[in-house]
Coordinates of C-alpha atoms in Angstrom, one line a residue:
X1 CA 51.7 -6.8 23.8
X2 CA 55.2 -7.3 22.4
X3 CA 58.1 -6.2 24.1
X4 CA 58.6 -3.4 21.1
X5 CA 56.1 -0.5 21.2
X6 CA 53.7 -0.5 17.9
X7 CA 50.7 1.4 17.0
X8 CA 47.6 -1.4 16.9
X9 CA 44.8 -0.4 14.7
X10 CA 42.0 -1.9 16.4
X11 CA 38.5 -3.4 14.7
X12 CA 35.7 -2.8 17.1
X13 CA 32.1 -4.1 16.8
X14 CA 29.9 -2.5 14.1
X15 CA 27.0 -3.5 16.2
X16 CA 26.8 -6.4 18.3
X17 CA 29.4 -6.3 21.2
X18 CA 29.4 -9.5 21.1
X19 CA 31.6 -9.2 17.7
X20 CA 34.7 -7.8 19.6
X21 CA 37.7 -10.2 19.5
X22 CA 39.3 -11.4 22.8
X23 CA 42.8 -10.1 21.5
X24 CA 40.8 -6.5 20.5
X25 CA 40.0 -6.4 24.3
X26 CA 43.8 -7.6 25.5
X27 CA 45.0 -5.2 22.9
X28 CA 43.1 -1.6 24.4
X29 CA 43.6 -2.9 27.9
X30 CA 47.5 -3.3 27.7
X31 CA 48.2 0.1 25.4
X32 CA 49.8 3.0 26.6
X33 CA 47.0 5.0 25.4
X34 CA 44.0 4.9 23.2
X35 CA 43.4 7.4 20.0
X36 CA 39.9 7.3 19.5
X37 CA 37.6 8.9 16.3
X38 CA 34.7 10.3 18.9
X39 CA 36.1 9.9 22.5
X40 CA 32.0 10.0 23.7
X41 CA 30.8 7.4 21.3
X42 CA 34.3 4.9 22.1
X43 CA 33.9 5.7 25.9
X44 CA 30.9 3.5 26.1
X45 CA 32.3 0.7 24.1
X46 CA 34.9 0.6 27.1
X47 CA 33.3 1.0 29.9
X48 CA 31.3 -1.9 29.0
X49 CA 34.4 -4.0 28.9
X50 CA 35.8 -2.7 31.9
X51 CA 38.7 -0.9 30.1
X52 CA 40.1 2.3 31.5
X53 CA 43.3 2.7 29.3
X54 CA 43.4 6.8 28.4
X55 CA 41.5 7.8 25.6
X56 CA 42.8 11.1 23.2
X57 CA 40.8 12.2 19.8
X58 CA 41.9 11.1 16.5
X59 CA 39.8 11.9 13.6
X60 CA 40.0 13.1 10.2
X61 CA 39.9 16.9 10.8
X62 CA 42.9 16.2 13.3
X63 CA 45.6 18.7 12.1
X64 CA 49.4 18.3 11.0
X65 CA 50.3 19.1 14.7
X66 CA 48.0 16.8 16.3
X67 CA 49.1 13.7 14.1
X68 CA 52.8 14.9 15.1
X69 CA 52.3 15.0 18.6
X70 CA 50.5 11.2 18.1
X71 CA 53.8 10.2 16.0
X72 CA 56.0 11.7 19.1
X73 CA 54.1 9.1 21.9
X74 CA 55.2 6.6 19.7
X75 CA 58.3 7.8 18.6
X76 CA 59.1 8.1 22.3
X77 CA 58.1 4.1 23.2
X78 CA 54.3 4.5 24.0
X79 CA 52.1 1.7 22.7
X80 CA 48.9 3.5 20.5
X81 CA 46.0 1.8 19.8
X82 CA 43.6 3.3 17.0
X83 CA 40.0 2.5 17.1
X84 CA 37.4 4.2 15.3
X85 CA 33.3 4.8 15.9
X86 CA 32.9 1.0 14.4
X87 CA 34.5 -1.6 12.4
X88 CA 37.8 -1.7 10.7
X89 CA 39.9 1.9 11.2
X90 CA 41.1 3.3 8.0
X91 CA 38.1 1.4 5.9
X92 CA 36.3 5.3 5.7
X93 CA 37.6 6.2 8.5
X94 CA 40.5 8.3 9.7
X95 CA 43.9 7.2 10.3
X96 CA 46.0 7.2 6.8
X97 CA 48.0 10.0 8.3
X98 CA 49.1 8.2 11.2
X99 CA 50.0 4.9 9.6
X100 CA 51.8 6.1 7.1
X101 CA 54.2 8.4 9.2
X102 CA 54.6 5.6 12.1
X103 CA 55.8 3.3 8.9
X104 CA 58.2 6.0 7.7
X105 CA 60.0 6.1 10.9
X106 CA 60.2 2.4 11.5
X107 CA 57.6 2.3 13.8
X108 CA 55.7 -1.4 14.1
X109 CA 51.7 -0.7 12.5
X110 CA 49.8 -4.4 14.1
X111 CA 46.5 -4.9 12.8
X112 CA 43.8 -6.5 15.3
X113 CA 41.2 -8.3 12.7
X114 CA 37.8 -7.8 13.1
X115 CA 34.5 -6.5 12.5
X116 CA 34.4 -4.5 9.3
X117 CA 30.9 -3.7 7.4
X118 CA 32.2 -4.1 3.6
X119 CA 33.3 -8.0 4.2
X120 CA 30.2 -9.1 6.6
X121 CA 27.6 -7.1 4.1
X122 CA 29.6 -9.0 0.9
X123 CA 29.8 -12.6 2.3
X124 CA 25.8 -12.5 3.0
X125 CA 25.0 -10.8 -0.7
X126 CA 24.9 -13.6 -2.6
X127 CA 26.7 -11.3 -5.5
X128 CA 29.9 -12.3 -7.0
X129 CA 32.4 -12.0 -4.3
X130 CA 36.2 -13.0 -6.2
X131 CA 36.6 -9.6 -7.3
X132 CA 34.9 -6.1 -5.9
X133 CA 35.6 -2.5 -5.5
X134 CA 35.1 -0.6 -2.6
X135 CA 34.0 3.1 -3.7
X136 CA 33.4 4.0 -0.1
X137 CA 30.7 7.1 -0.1
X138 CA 29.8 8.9 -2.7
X139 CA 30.5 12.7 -2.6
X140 CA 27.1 14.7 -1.7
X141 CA 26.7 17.4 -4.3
X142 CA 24.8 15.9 -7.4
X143 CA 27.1 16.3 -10.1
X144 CA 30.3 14.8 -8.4
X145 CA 28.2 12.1 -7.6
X146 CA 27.3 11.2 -11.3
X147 CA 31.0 11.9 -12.1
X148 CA 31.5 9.4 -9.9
X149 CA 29.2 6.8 -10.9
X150 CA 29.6 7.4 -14.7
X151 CA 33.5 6.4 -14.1
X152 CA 32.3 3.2 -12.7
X153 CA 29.2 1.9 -15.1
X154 CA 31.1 -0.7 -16.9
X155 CA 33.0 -2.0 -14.3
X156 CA 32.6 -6.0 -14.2
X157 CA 33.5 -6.1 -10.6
X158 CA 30.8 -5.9 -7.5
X159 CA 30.8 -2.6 -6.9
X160 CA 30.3 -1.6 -3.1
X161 CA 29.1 1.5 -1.5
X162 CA 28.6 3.3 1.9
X163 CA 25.9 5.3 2.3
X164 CA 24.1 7.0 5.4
X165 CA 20.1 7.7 6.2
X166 CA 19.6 11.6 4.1
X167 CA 21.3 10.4 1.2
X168 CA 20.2 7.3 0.6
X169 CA 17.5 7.7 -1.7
X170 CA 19.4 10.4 -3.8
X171 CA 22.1 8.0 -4.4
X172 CA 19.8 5.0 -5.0
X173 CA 18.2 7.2 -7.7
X174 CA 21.5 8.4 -9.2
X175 CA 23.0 4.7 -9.5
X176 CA 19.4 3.7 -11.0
X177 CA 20.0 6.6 -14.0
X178 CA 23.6 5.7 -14.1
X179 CA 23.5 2.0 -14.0
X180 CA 20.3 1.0 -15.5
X181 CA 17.0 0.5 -13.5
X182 CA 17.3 -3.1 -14.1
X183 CA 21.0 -3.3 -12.6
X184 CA 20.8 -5.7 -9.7
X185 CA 21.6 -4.1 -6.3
X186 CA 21.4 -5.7 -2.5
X187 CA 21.2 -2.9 0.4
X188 CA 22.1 -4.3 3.7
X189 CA 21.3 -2.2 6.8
X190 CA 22.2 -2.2 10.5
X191 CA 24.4 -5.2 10.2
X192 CA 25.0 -6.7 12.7
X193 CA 22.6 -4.5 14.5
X194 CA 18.8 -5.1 16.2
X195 CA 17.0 -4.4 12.9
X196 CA 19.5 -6.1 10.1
X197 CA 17.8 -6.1 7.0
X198 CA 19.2 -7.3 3.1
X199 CA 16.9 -5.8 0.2
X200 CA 17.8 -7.7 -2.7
X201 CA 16.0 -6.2 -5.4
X202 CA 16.6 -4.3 -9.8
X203 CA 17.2 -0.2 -8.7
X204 CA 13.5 0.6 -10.4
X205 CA 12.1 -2.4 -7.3
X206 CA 14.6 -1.0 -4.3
X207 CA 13.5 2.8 -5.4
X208 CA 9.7 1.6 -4.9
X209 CA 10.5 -0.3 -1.5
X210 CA 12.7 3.1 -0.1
X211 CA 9.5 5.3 -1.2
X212 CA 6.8 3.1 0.1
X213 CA 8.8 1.8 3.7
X214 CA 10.3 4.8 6.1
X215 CA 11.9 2.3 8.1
X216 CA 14.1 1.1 5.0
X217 CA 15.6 4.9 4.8
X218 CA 17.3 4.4 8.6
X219 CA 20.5 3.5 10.1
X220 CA 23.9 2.9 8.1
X221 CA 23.7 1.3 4.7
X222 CA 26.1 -1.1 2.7
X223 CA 24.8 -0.4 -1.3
X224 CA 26.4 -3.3 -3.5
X225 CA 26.1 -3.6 -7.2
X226 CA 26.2 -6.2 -9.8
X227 CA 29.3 -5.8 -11.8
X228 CA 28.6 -4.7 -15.5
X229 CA 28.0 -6.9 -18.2
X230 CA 28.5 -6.4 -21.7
X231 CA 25.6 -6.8 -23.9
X232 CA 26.2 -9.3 -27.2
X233 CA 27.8 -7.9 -30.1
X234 CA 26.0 -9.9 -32.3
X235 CA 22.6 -7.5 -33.7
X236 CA 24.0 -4.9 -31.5
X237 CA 25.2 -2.6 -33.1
X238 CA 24.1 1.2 -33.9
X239 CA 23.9 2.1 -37.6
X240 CA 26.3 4.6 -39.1
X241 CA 24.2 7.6 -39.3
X242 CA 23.6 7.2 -35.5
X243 CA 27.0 6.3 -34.0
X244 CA 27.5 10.0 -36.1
X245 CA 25.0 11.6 -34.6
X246 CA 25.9 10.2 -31.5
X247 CA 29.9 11.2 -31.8
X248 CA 29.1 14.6 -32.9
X249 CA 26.5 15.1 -29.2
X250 CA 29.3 13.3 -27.3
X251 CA 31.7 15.8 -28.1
X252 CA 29.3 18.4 -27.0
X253 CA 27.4 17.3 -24.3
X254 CA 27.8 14.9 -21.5
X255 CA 27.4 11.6 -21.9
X256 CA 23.7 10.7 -20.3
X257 CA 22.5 14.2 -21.9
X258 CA 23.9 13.1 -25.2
X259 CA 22.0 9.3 -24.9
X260 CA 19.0 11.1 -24.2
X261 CA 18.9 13.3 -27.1
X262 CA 20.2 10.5 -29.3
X263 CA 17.2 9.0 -28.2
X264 CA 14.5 11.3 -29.1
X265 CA 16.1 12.1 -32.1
X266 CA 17.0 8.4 -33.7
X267 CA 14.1 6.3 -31.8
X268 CA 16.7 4.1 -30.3
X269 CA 16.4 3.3 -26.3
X270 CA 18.2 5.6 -24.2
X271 CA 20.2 3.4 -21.8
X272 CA 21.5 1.6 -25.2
X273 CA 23.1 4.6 -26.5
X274 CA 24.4 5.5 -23.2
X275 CA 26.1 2.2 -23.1
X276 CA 27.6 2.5 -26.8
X277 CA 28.6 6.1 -25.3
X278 CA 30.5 4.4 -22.4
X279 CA 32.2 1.7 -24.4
X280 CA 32.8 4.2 -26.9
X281 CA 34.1 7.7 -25.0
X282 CA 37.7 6.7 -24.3
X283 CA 38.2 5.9 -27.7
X284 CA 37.8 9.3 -28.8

C-alpha cells in the first residue's frame, strides 16, 4: 500500500478463486476499508482468503449522500478498495460515481488487474479481436432493445454483449432479426466456472441449440458477434423503382417494417433491403 491514501478498484475472480491475483489479496487485506457491490455475496470471497478488512455497500442504487460520505473516508486519508460481485468494477458494474469524484479532488484511483469476463470470453472466441465494442446489456423492454441493436447492424467491429439466464433467448432472437440469421455469433457461459461452455454457431444454429438444450439457457453469458461486412457493390444494387419505393416506406415506417413490406411488395429478399435501408437511412 503506498504511503499516500488512494481508492483501489479491485478485479476479483469471475469464477475460479484460483483467478485472484496475489496483489488483489495484499490490496483488500491492507485497506482501510472495503466498498463492496453485495456485502453477502463479497463476504464469502473473503472469508476464504482469511481477510477481515471492513466491508460497507457500494452499488449502483447507492445515493448522492452515500457516494459523499464514501468520497469523505477518503478525503479524510482512509485507503478504499472497490470490488464488485465478480470481475473487473466499473465494466457493468457500479462505481463511475466514485472514481470520478475521487479524481476531481485529487484523490489517487489504482487499478488492481484482473479477472474481467469481456477479455477472457474474447481471447478464447476465435473472432477478430484488434478492434471490438462492448455494448454491455441490452435494455429489457423489446423495442429499446431493437433500438439498440438496429444502431449497431453495420458495425465492422466484434460486437460484445452481456446477457443473463431469462433473457437470453429474447435477445438471441432479436440480434438474429436484427443482424441476419446467418451472422456468426460465439456464446460463452460460466467462464471460468465448473460448467464453461463456448457455442460457436450462425444465430438461426445457436437459436436451435438454446431451444433444444435447457442447460445452454443457465448461468451468466458473454454474446459476441461478428463485425458487419459489406456485401459487393458490384450486381448489388436495387433498381430505381424499388430504392423509391423503399425511400418513400422508410420515411414512414421503421426500418425492419419497411424491408419487410418492400419485400412482399417488390419480390426482393428481406434482409437485402434492410441492409440497403441501413447503409441508406443516414443519408436521408
Amino acid at each position: 500500500m503506498n504511503s499516500t491514501n488512494a481508492l483501489y478498484i479491485v478485479a476479483t475472480p469471475i469464477g475460479n478463486l484460483g483467478d485472484i491475483s496475489q496483489r488483489a489479496i495484499d490490496t483488500l487485506n491492507k485497506a482501510d476499508i472495503i466498498a463492496a457491490e453485495d456485502t453477502r455475496h463479497s463476504a464469502k470471497l473473503l472469508q476464504h482468503f482469511g481477510i477481515d478488512t471492513r466491508v460497507l455497500p457500494y452499488h449502483d442504487h447507492s445515493n448522492e449522500a452515500q457516494t459523499a460520505k464514501w468520497l469523505q473516508r477518503l478525503q479524510q486519508g482512509e485507503n478504499v478498495a472497490l470490488i464488485s460481485d465478480a470481475g473487473t468494477p466499473l465494466i457493468s458494474d457500479p462505481g463511475y460515481r466514485l472514481v470520478r469524484l475521487a479524481r476531481e479532488q485529487g484523490i489517487a484511483v489504482i487499478p488492481i488487474p484482473g479477472a474481467c469476463a469481456v477479455v477472457a470470453a474474447l481471447s478464447a472466441a476465435g473472432l477478430p479481436s484488434d478492434r471490438f465494442s462492448f455494448e454491455g446489456f441490452l435494455p429489457a423492454k423489446n423495442t429499446a432493445r431493437f433500438s439498440r441493436l438496429d444502431a449497431v447492424a453495420t458495425d465492422s467491429r466484434t460486437l460484445i454483449f452481456y446477457e443473463s439466464p431469462h433473457r437470453i433467448q429474447d435477445s438471441i432472437t432479436a440480434m438474429a432479426e436484427v443482424f441476419g440469421p446467418d451472422r456468426q455469433v460465439v456464446m460463452a457461459r460460466e467462464i471460468s466456472k465448473t460448467y464453461e461452455t463456448f457455442l460457436s454457431a450462425t444465430f438461426a444454429e445457436l437459436l436451435q441449440i438454446l431451444d433444444t438444450d435447457p442447460n445452454q439457457v443457465r448461468g451468466e453469458m458473454v454474446v459476441m458477434v461478428q463485425g458487419y461486412v459489406a456485401p459487393e457493390k458490384e450486381g448489388d444494387t436495387l433498381s430505381d423503382d424499388v430504392e423509391k419505393m423503399m425511400a418513400v416506406l422508410m420515411d414512414e415506417l421503421p426500418l425492419k417494417q419497411a424491408a419487410a413490406i418492400g419485400a412482399k411488395l417488390s419480390g426482393e429478399k428481406k434482409n437485402r433491403l434492410y441492409k440497403w435501408a441501413v447503409e441508406n437511412k443516414t443519408e436521408r
